[in-house]
Amino acid sequence: MKKEICVLSTKKLQTNQMHFLLNAGFSVIEADFIKITSLPFQLKMQPSLLLFTSQNGVKSVLENKDVAFLKQFPSICVGSKTRKLLEDNGFQVLQNTEYAEELAPIIQKEYNLQHIAFFAGNIRSNVLPTAMQEANITFDEYIVYENQADPIEIKSETDVLLFFSPSGIQSYLQKNTITNQVCFCIGTTTADALNGITENCVIANQQTVENVIIQCINYYK
């Protein structure tokens, strides 16, 4: 591998994640291009099932005064890391998929009689709400965190960009450009945000930061 390929991660990495890249011979720049703020919420009605699409949604619920009450009800979620965070904090998880598109038909078929509490951010796709509406599933949506751009100008020359959300790409592009860098994306939705900007894109096999890093390391082996 070429010495000192410079990787920019558009979110700050955990120590072990950083070590993966450094041990593989990369130099690394990291910055949070997105600011996440938990929002308070009040339950509208008692649910029978909880729906989470991200770890940020779980973190916000864990801060809510009704968290002990909510732990009585089973959950379904998007993402293996979301599932782990729920289970580590005492929630029962019935099912998870890696993408909302995979979870939508399961909800329509297996959970259509539930009253679902859907915990989301201020920026979210319409996949699951549309699926629930089409199946006449009763659900209450709670916006439990805010996703805000926090753009930073990167003056160093970079070879690799790690992206973890469409909003992260939008934030990056407010003060930077994508030229010939190889872009590694956490999932297809994130990669779609690069349409028309670059074709130099690699998508992770799993929606985890670790898998994005693995794809990057393997690419340059």
Backbone as JSON, one array per atom type, in Angstrom:
{
  "sequence": "MKKEICVLSTKKLQTNQMHFLLNAGFSVIEADFIKITSLPFQLKMQPSLLLFTSQNGVKSVLENKDVAFLKQFPSICVGSKTRKLLEDNGFQVLQNTEYAEELAPIIQKEYNLQHIAFFAGNIRSNVLPTAMQEANITFDEYIVYENQADPIEIKSETDVLLFFSPSGIQSYLQKNTITNQVCFCIGTTTADALNGITENCVIANQQTVENVIIQCINYYK",
  "N": [[0.84, -1.2, 0.0], [0.5, 2.25, -0.78], [2.45, 4.61, 0.98], [1.28, 6.57, 3.69], [-1.37, 7.27, 2.8], [-4.01, 9.47, 2.97], [-6.74, 9.56, 5.05], [-9.93, 10.89, 5.51], [-12.24, 10.96, 7.99], [-15.63, 11.57, 8.36], [-16.85, 11.61, 10.75], [-16.03, 11.52, 14.21], [-13.88, 8.98, 15.34], [-13.93, 5.96, 17.33], [-11.39, 4.86, 19.65], [-10.36, 2.25, 19.06], [-11.28, 1.94, 16.44], [-9.89, 3.96, 15.11], [-7.3, 2.95, 15.45], [-7.34, 0.7, 13.78], [-7.1, 1.85, 11.23], [-4.72, 3.34, 11.46], [-2.86, 1.32, 12.03], [-2.91, 0.01, 9.65], [-1.45, 1.59, 8.06], [-2.36, 4.08, 7.2], [-2.67, 7.68, 7.24], [-4.7, 9.73, 9.3], [-7.42, 11.96, 9.39], [-9.95, 13.34, 11.36], [-13.27, 14.46, 11.95], [-16.29, 15.77, 13.28], [-18.88, 16.19, 11.24], [-21.51, 16.43, 11.57], [-23.82, 17.49, 13.96], [-25.42, 16.12, 16.7], [-28.34, 16.41, 18.56], [-30.17, 15.52, 21.33], [-33.72, 15.41, 21.77], [-36.44, 16.38, 23.87], [-39.44, 14.47, 24.52], [-42.94, 13.64, 24.64], [-44.97, 10.95, 25.46], [-47.65, 10.03, 23.37], [-49.67, 8.08, 23.25], [-50.13, 4.84, 24.77], [-47.87, 2.51, 23.52], [-47.62, -0.67, 21.72], [-45.47, -1.72, 20.54], [-42.1, -0.84, 19.84], [-40.24, 1.17, 17.58], [-37.14, 1.66, 16.17], [-34.7, 3.45, 14.28], [-32.08, 4.14, 14.4], [-29.01, 4.44, 16.32], [-28.89, 6.9, 17.52], [-31.54, 7.57, 18.04], [-32.13, 5.68, 20.01], [-30.37, 6.49, 22.05], [-31.46, 8.98, 22.72], [-34.01, 8.23, 23.72], [-33.18, 6.82, 25.95], [-32.52, 8.86, 27.62], [-34.9, 9.9, 28.32], [-37.65, 10.57, 30.55], [-39.57, 8.59, 30.58], [-38.34, 6.19, 30.09], [-38.08, 3.79, 31.57], [-40.7, 2.85, 31.61], [-41.08, 2.44, 28.86], [-39.42, 0.3, 28.37], [-40.91, -1.91, 28.9], [-42.07, -2.77, 26.61], [-41.75, -4.62, 23.54], [-39.23, -4.29, 20.92], [-38.41, -3.36, 17.52], [-35.93, -2.86, 14.99], [-33.63, -0.93, 12.91], [-30.5, -1.88, 11.88], [-27.61, -3.52, 13.18], [-26.0, -2.49, 15.19], [-27.72, -0.74, 16.42], [-29.54, -2.55, 17.49], [-27.86, -3.87, 19.33], [-27.26, -1.79, 21.13], [-29.79, -1.29, 22.19], [-30.37, -3.79, 23.42], [-28.27, -3.97, 25.23], [-29.1, -2.12, 27.02], [-31.34, -3.12, 28.23], [-33.65, -3.47, 26.68], [-36.04, -5.48, 24.92], [-35.5, -6.97, 21.86], [-37.17, -7.86, 19.03], [-36.67, -8.18, 16.33], [-34.39, -7.29, 13.71], [-33.16, -5.51, 10.85], [-30.74, -4.68, 8.3], [-31.36, -2.56, 6.67], [-33.89, -0.04, 6.22], [-35.6, -0.51, 4.11], [-35.69, -3.25, 4.01], [-36.93, -3.86, 6.38], [-39.45, -2.76, 6.18], [-41.47, -4.39, 4.65], [-41.65, -6.5, 6.44], [-42.7, -5.35, 8.74], [-45.2, -4.65, 7.72], [-46.3, -7.18, 7.28], [-45.96, -8.78, 9.62], [-46.34, -7.19, 11.88], [-48.63, -5.72, 11.72], [-50.84, -5.35, 13.3], [-50.11, -3.99, 15.49], [-49.68, -1.2, 17.78], [-47.57, 1.2, 17.07], [-44.74, 2.88, 18.34], [-42.76, 5.15, 16.9], [-39.53, 6.12, 16.73], [-37.61, 8.76, 15.7], [-35.3, 10.88, 13.83], [-34.95, 14.42, 13.0], [-34.31, 14.5, 10.36], [-35.2, 12.18, 8.17], [-35.87, 9.2, 6.24], [-38.72, 8.41, 4.16], [-39.47, 5.81, 4.07], [-40.31, 3.87, 6.1], [-42.53, 5.19, 7.49], [-44.27, 5.51, 5.26], [-44.68, 2.83, 4.53], [-46.04, 1.88, 6.79], [-48.33, 3.48, 6.73], [-49.46, 2.64, 4.32], [-50.24, 0.07, 5.0], [-52.15, 0.54, 6.81], [-51.38, 0.71, 9.5], [-51.39, 1.52, 12.9], [-49.6, 4.18, 14.22], [-47.44, 6.27, 16.17], [-45.37, 8.98, 15.65], [-42.28, 10.11, 16.9], [-40.12, 12.76, 17.1], [-37.04, 12.58, 18.13], [-34.43, 13.36, 18.15], [-32.17, 15.84, 16.88], [-30.6, 16.54, 13.87], [-27.96, 18.28, 12.78], [-26.11, 20.17, 10.41], [-22.61, 20.63, 10.57], [-20.39, 22.06, 9.19], [-16.95, 21.87, 8.18], [-13.97, 23.28, 7.02], [-11.59, 21.49, 5.28], [-8.24, 21.64, 4.97], [-6.06, 20.1, 4.39], [-4.64, 17.79, 2.02], [-6.53, 15.12, 0.87], [-7.01, 11.58, 0.36], [-8.93, 9.69, 0.72], [-12.34, 9.47, 1.64], [-14.55, 9.02, 4.29], [-17.87, 8.33, 4.69], [-20.94, 8.57, 6.53], [-23.59, 9.16, 6.5], [-26.24, 10.64, 4.5], [-26.64, 13.33, 5.21], [-24.19, 13.95, 6.32], [-22.57, 13.98, 4.07], [-23.7, 16.16, 2.71], [-23.1, 18.2, 4.53], [-20.27, 18.12, 4.47], [-19.82, 18.95, 1.83], [-20.5, 21.61, 1.9], [-18.3, 23.15, 2.52], [-16.2, 21.99, 1.23], [-14.8, 20.06, -1.52], [-15.36, 17.19, -3.64], [-13.07, 15.46, -5.42], [-10.9, 13.56, -6.78], [-10.94, 11.72, -4.77], [-11.4, 8.55, -3.12], [-14.49, 7.41, -2.1], [-15.95, 6.04, 0.73], [-18.82, 4.52, 1.82], [-21.38, 4.1, 4.31], [-23.73, 2.85, 3.67], [-26.32, 2.15, 1.18], [-28.14, 4.27, 0.97], [-26.66, 6.45, 1.83], [-24.64, 6.38, -0.12], [-26.19, 7.0, -2.36], [-26.48, 9.72, -2.12], [-24.26, 10.71, -3.29], [-24.64, 10.57, -5.96], [-24.15, 11.83, -9.19], [-22.09, 13.38, -8.3], [-19.73, 11.96, -7.77], [-18.37, 8.92, -9.05], [-16.69, 7.34, -7.8], [-16.93, 5.33, -5.6], [-17.4, 3.24, -2.78], [-19.35, 0.82, -1.17], [-20.19, -0.19, 2.08], [-20.45, -3.56, 3.37], [-21.93, -4.1, 5.61], [-23.9, -2.06, 7.77], [-22.04, -0.56, 9.52], [-19.57, 1.34, 11.29], [-17.14, 0.06, 11.56], [-17.17, -1.75, 9.4], [-17.08, -0.05, 7.22], [-14.49, 0.92, 7.55], [-13.06, -1.48, 7.24], [-13.61, -2.06, 4.54], [-12.25, 0.04, 3.36], [-9.57, -0.49, 4.12], [-9.19, -3.01, 2.88], [-9.48, -2.28, 0.21], [-7.13, -0.96, -0.41], [-5.19, -2.85, -0.08]],
  "CA": [[0.0, 0.0, 0.0], [1.2, 3.53, -0.8], [2.64, 5.18, 2.31], [0.6, 7.8, 4.09], [-2.65, 7.64, 2.21], [-4.71, 10.28, 3.99], [-8.16, 9.26, 5.19], [-10.76, 11.81, 6.28], [-13.5, 10.42, 8.52], [-16.55, 12.68, 8.61], [-17.29, 11.56, 12.15], [-14.92, 11.13, 15.07], [-13.82, 7.53, 15.5], [-13.5, 5.4, 18.6], [-9.95, 4.58, 19.66], [-10.05, 1.01, 18.34], [-11.53, 2.18, 15.03], [-8.74, 4.75, 14.64], [-6.13, 2.08, 15.41], [-7.44, -0.13, 12.58], [-6.58, 2.62, 10.1], [-3.31, 3.68, 11.68], [-2.08, 0.08, 11.93], [-2.87, -0.38, 8.24], [-0.52, 2.49, 7.38], [-2.99, 5.33, 6.77], [-2.78, 8.84, 8.12], [-6.14, 9.93, 9.5], [-8.03, 13.19, 9.88], [-11.34, 13.06, 11.75], [-14.04, 15.61, 12.42], [-17.74, 15.55, 13.26], [-19.56, 17.1, 10.32], [-22.92, 16.47, 11.99], [-24.06, 17.66, 15.39], [-26.66, 15.44, 17.11], [-28.89, 16.91, 19.81], [-31.37, 14.81, 21.78], [-34.88, 16.27, 21.99], [-37.44, 15.8, 24.78], [-40.71, 14.1, 23.9], [-43.99, 13.18, 25.54], [-45.74, 9.88, 24.84], [-49.03, 10.39, 23.01], [-50.51, 6.96, 23.67], [-49.32, 3.66, 25.11], [-47.63, 1.66, 22.35], [-47.41, -2.1, 21.97], [-44.22, -2.05, 19.89], [-41.22, 0.31, 19.62], [-39.49, 1.11, 16.32], [-35.96, 2.53, 16.14], [-33.95, 3.36, 13.03], [-30.68, 4.53, 14.6], [-28.51, 4.5, 17.69], [-29.2, 8.22, 18.08], [-32.89, 7.48, 18.58], [-32.06, 4.93, 21.27], [-29.71, 7.34, 23.06], [-32.41, 9.99, 23.18], [-35.02, 7.57, 24.55], [-32.55, 6.46, 27.22], [-32.48, 10.08, 28.44], [-36.27, 10.35, 28.59], [-38.21, 10.18, 31.86], [-40.43, 7.41, 30.41], [-37.55, 5.07, 29.56], [-38.39, 2.55, 32.31], [-42.02, 2.43, 31.11], [-40.94, 1.97, 27.49], [-38.7, -0.99, 28.35], [-41.89, -2.99, 29.02], [-42.59, -3.13, 25.29], [-40.72, -5.12, 22.62], [-38.74, -3.36, 19.9], [-37.8, -3.76, 16.26], [-35.02, -1.76, 14.68], [-32.74, -0.97, 11.75], [-29.08, -1.86, 12.22], [-27.13, -4.43, 14.22], [-25.49, -1.68, 16.3], [-28.92, -0.24, 17.11], [-30.03, -3.68, 18.28], [-26.95, -4.11, 20.46], [-27.44, -0.71, 22.11], [-31.08, -1.55, 22.86], [-30.27, -4.97, 24.3], [-27.34, -3.64, 26.32], [-29.79, -1.25, 27.97], [-32.5, -3.77, 28.82], [-34.82, -3.59, 25.8], [-36.19, -6.73, 24.18], [-35.56, -6.72, 20.42], [-37.76, -9.0, 18.34], [-36.18, -8.33, 14.96], [-33.72, -6.15, 13.1], [-32.6, -5.67, 9.51], [-29.71, -3.67, 8.08], [-31.93, -1.42, 5.95], [-35.32, 0.22, 6.42], [-36.31, -1.13, 2.99], [-35.88, -4.67, 4.35], [-37.82, -3.96, 7.54], [-40.8, -2.28, 5.83], [-42.44, -5.47, 4.39], [-41.79, -7.32, 7.66], [-43.65, -4.62, 9.58], [-46.53, -4.76, 7.09], [-46.8, -8.55, 7.35], [-45.9, -9.41, 10.94], [-46.63, -6.27, 12.99], [-49.66, -4.81, 11.22], [-51.89, -5.14, 14.31], [-49.5, -3.31, 16.63], [-49.65, 0.26, 17.88], [-46.12, 1.38, 17.05], [-44.09, 4.15, 18.66], [-41.66, 5.26, 15.94], [-38.59, 7.14, 17.22], [-36.83, 9.17, 14.53], [-34.65, 12.18, 13.86], [-35.62, 15.45, 12.2], [-34.05, 14.16, 8.96], [-35.39, 10.73, 8.03], [-36.5, 8.79, 4.98], [-40.15, 8.13, 4.25], [-39.7, 4.38, 3.8], [-41.12, 3.18, 7.12], [-43.85, 5.81, 7.64], [-45.1, 5.18, 4.09], [-45.06, 1.42, 4.62], [-47.05, 1.74, 7.84], [-49.56, 4.11, 6.25], [-50.04, 1.78, 3.27], [-50.82, -1.11, 5.64], [-53.09, 1.03, 7.82], [-50.85, 0.41, 10.83], [-51.46, 2.65, 13.82], [-48.29, 4.52, 14.77], [-47.14, 7.64, 16.59], [-43.97, 9.32, 15.38], [-41.65, 11.02, 17.84], [-38.82, 13.28, 16.67], [-36.34, 12.51, 19.42], [-33.11, 14.0, 18.06], [-31.99, 16.79, 15.77], [-29.39, 16.31, 13.08], [-27.59, 19.58, 12.22], [-24.83, 20.24, 9.72], [-21.53, 21.37, 11.25], [-19.35, 21.96, 8.16], [-15.59, 22.25, 8.52], [-13.1, 23.3, 5.85], [-10.41, 20.64, 5.41], [-7.21, 22.23, 4.1], [-5.1, 19.07, 4.02], [-4.99, 16.98, 0.86], [-7.04, 13.81, 1.29], [-7.14, 10.55, -0.67], [-10.07, 8.83, 1.05], [-13.38, 10.1, 2.45], [-15.47, 8.07, 4.92], [-19.17, 8.98, 4.91], [-21.81, 7.74, 7.36], [-24.99, 9.57, 6.31], [-26.4, 11.66, 3.45], [-26.46, 14.68, 5.77], [-22.76, 14.14, 6.48], [-22.08, 14.37, 2.74], [-24.15, 17.53, 2.46], [-22.32, 19.08, 5.39], [-18.9, 18.15, 3.93], [-19.8, 19.69, 0.57], [-20.71, 23.04, 2.13], [-17.01, 23.86, 2.58], [-15.17, 21.18, 0.59], [-15.2, 19.43, -2.77], [-14.92, 15.82, -3.91], [-12.42, 15.44, -6.74], [-10.51, 12.19, -7.13], [-10.89, 10.87, -3.58], [-12.26, 7.36, -3.06], [-15.49, 7.62, -1.04], [-16.46, 4.81, 1.34], [-20.12, 4.89, 2.4], [-21.88, 3.1, 5.27], [-24.88, 2.15, 3.11], [-26.76, 2.58, -0.14], [-28.77, 5.59, 1.06], [-25.56, 7.41, 1.88], [-24.01, 6.4, -1.45], [-27.09, 7.68, -3.3], [-26.27, 11.17, -1.99], [-23.1, 11.05, -4.12], [-25.02, 10.49, -7.38], [-23.9, 13.08, -9.91], [-20.93, 14.06, -7.72], [-18.59, 11.08, -8.03], [-18.64, 7.49, -9.21], [-15.59, 6.68, -7.09], [-17.65, 5.07, -4.34], [-17.45, 1.86, -2.3], [-20.39, 0.71, -0.15], [-19.93, -1.21, 3.09], [-21.32, -4.75, 3.36], [-22.78, -3.95, 6.78], [-24.01, -0.65, 8.13], [-21.27, -0.26, 10.73], [-18.34, 2.11, 11.07], [-16.05, -0.91, 11.4], [-17.17, -2.32, 8.06], [-16.58, 1.01, 6.33], [-13.04, 0.92, 7.7], [-12.56, -2.72, 6.63], [-13.67, -1.88, 3.09], [-11.17, 0.96, 3.02], [-8.29, -1.21, 4.26], [-9.14, -4.03, 1.83], [-9.37, -1.61, -1.09], [-5.74, -0.54, -0.64], [-4.25, -3.96, 0.16]],
  "C": [[0.88, 1.24, 0.0], [1.27, 4.1, 0.61], [1.8, 6.44, 2.48], [-0.55, 8.22, 3.17], [-3.47, 8.31, 3.3], [-6.22, 10.02, 3.93], [-8.83, 10.37, 6.01], [-12.03, 11.09, 6.7], [-14.4, 11.59, 8.89], [-17.33, 12.52, 9.91], [-16.09, 11.09, 12.97], [-15.02, 9.65, 15.39], [-13.5, 7.15, 16.93], [-12.04, 5.0, 18.5], [-9.6, 3.33, 18.87], [-10.27, 1.16, 16.84], [-10.37, 2.96, 14.4], [-7.5, 3.86, 14.49], [-6.15, 1.15, 14.21], [-6.78, 0.58, 11.39], [-5.1, 2.93, 10.25], [-2.42, 2.46, 11.52], [-1.96, -0.41, 10.49], [-2.0, 0.58, 7.41], [-1.11, 3.78, 6.85], [-2.65, 6.47, 7.74], [-4.26, 9.21, 8.18], [-6.43, 11.34, 10.01], [-9.46, 12.84, 10.25], [-11.99, 14.32, 12.25], [-15.52, 15.24, 12.35], [-18.38, 16.61, 12.37], [-21.04, 17.22, 10.63], [-22.97, 16.61, 13.5], [-25.42, 17.04, 15.73], [-27.09, 15.97, 18.47], [-30.15, 16.12, 20.16], [-32.48, 15.8, 22.07], [-35.84, 15.6, 22.98], [-38.71, 15.44, 24.01], [-41.66, 13.58, 24.96], [-44.78, 12.09, 24.83], [-47.18, 10.33, 24.57], [-50.02, 9.34, 23.5], [-49.6, 5.8, 24.03], [-49.13, 2.8, 23.87], [-47.65, 0.19, 22.73], [-46.09, -2.57, 21.37], [-43.42, -0.77, 19.65], [-40.43, 0.1, 18.34], [-38.37, 2.15, 16.33], [-35.24, 2.35, 14.81], [-32.49, 3.75, 13.19], [-30.31, 4.47, 16.07], [-28.85, 5.84, 18.33], [-30.6, 8.26, 18.68], [-32.92, 6.76, 19.91], [-31.46, 5.8, 22.37], [-30.65, 8.4, 23.6], [-33.48, 9.39, 24.09], [-34.45, 7.2, 25.91], [-32.47, 7.66, 28.17], [-33.87, 10.53, 28.88], [-36.79, 9.81, 29.91], [-39.06, 8.92, 31.76], [-39.67, 6.16, 29.99], [-37.89, 3.75, 30.27], [-39.74, 1.98, 31.84], [-41.89, 1.82, 29.73], [-40.26, 0.61, 27.4], [-39.65, -2.18, 28.53], [-42.29, -3.55, 27.66], [-41.46, -3.61, 24.38], [-40.39, -4.1, 21.54], [-38.39, -4.1, 18.62], [-36.94, -2.59, 15.81], [-34.27, -2.0, 13.37], [-31.31, -0.9, 12.28], [-28.71, -2.78, 13.37], [-26.6, -3.66, 15.43], [-26.64, -1.09, 17.11], [-29.48, -1.33, 18.01], [-29.16, -3.89, 19.52], [-27.13, -3.05, 21.55], [-28.74, -0.9, 22.88], [-30.95, -2.7, 23.86], [-29.33, -4.71, 25.47], [-28.0, -2.79, 27.4], [-31.14, -1.81, 28.41], [-33.75, -3.82, 27.98], [-34.84, -4.96, 25.15], [-36.35, -6.4, 22.7], [-36.05, -7.98, 19.72], [-37.08, -9.25, 17.0], [-35.41, -7.08, 14.55], [-33.28, -6.51, 11.7], [-31.55, -4.57, 9.34], [-30.26, -2.41, 7.42], [-33.42, -1.29, 6.24], [-36.15, -0.45, 5.32], [-36.56, -2.62, 3.25], [-36.88, -4.83, 5.49], [-39.26, -3.63, 7.17], [-41.78, -3.42, 5.54], [-42.66, -6.38, 5.59], [-42.8, -6.67, 8.6], [-45.07, -4.78, 9.03], [-47.14, -6.15, 7.29], [-46.96, -9.06, 8.78], [-46.35, -8.5, 12.09], [-47.76, -5.3, 12.64], [-50.78, -4.56, 12.23], [-51.37, -4.39, 15.53], [-49.8, -1.81, 16.61], [-48.19, 0.64, 18.1], [-45.73, 2.79, 17.47], [-42.82, 4.21, 17.83], [-40.77, 6.43, 16.36], [-37.6, 7.49, 16.11], [-36.13, 10.5, 14.78], [-35.39, 13.17, 12.98], [-35.36, 15.26, 10.7], [-34.18, 12.64, 8.84], [-36.04, 10.43, 6.7], [-37.97, 8.5, 5.23], [-40.49, 6.65, 4.16], [-40.63, 3.74, 4.82], [-42.46, 3.86, 7.37], [-44.78, 5.49, 6.48], [-45.58, 3.74, 4.15], [-46.16, 1.21, 5.66], [-48.38, 2.35, 7.42], [-50.25, 3.23, 5.22], [-50.74, 0.56, 3.86], [-51.83, -0.75, 6.73], [-52.68, 0.64, 9.24], [-50.92, 1.67, 11.68], [-50.07, 2.93, 14.38], [-48.25, 5.99, 15.17], [-45.66, 7.89, 16.33], [-43.48, 10.35, 16.38], [-40.3, 11.46, 17.27], [-37.99, 13.47, 17.94], [-34.89, 13.01, 19.34], [-33.05, 14.87, 16.81], [-30.61, 16.58, 15.17], [-29.05, 17.62, 12.38], [-26.23, 19.5, 11.55], [-23.86, 21.08, 10.54], [-20.31, 21.34, 10.32], [-18.01, 22.53, 8.62], [-14.76, 22.24, 7.23], [-11.85, 22.46, 6.14], [-9.35, 21.14, 4.43], [-6.16, 21.21, 3.68], [-5.58, 18.31, 2.78], [-5.39, 15.59, 1.33], [-7.16, 12.87, 0.1], [-8.43, 9.76, -0.52], [-11.05, 9.63, 1.92], [-14.3, 9.01, 2.98], [-16.76, 8.81, 5.25], [-20.13, 8.02, 5.6], [-23.28, 8.14, 7.28], [-25.07, 10.55, 5.15], [-26.18, 13.07, 3.99], [-24.99, 14.98, 6.03], [-22.11, 14.56, 5.17], [-22.45, 15.81, 2.45], [-23.36, 18.54, 3.28], [-20.89, 19.23, 4.86], [-18.83, 19.07, 2.71], [-20.06, 21.18, 0.74], [-19.39, 23.82, 2.11], [-15.88, 23.12, 1.87], [-15.7, 20.62, -0.73], [-14.72, 17.98, -2.8], [-14.35, 15.81, -5.32], [-12.12, 13.98, -7.1], [-10.43, 11.28, -5.92], [-11.8, 9.64, -3.75], [-13.19, 7.53, -1.86], [-16.02, 6.27, -0.57], [-17.71, 5.18, 2.14], [-20.68, 3.74, 3.24], [-23.07, 2.33, 4.7], [-25.31, 2.76, 1.79], [-27.42, 3.97, -0.11], [-27.72, 6.69, 1.09], [-24.89, 7.52, 0.51], [-24.86, 7.13, -2.47], [-26.9, 9.2, -3.27], [-25.07, 11.64, -2.81], [-23.4, 10.96, -5.61], [-24.83, 11.85, -8.05], [-22.69, 13.85, -9.4], [-19.66, 13.27, -7.99], [-19.09, 9.67, -8.25], [-17.61, 6.65, -8.46], [-16.04, 6.32, -5.69], [-17.66, 3.57, -4.03], [-18.45, 1.8, -1.14], [-20.07, -0.43, 0.79], [-20.9, -2.37, 2.97], [-22.31, -4.74, 4.51], [-22.79, -2.48, 7.18], [-23.34, -0.39, 9.49], [-20.03, 0.53, 10.35], [-17.19, 1.15, 10.8], [-16.01, -1.47, 9.99], [-16.75, -1.3, 7.02], [-15.06, 1.02, 6.34], [-12.43, -0.33, 7.05], [-12.55, -2.61, 5.11], [-12.53, -0.99, 2.61], [-9.81, 0.24, 3.05], [-8.13, -2.24, 3.13], [-8.91, -3.44, 0.44], [-7.9, -1.31, -1.42], [-4.73, -1.65, -0.38], [-3.51, -4.31, -1.13]]
}
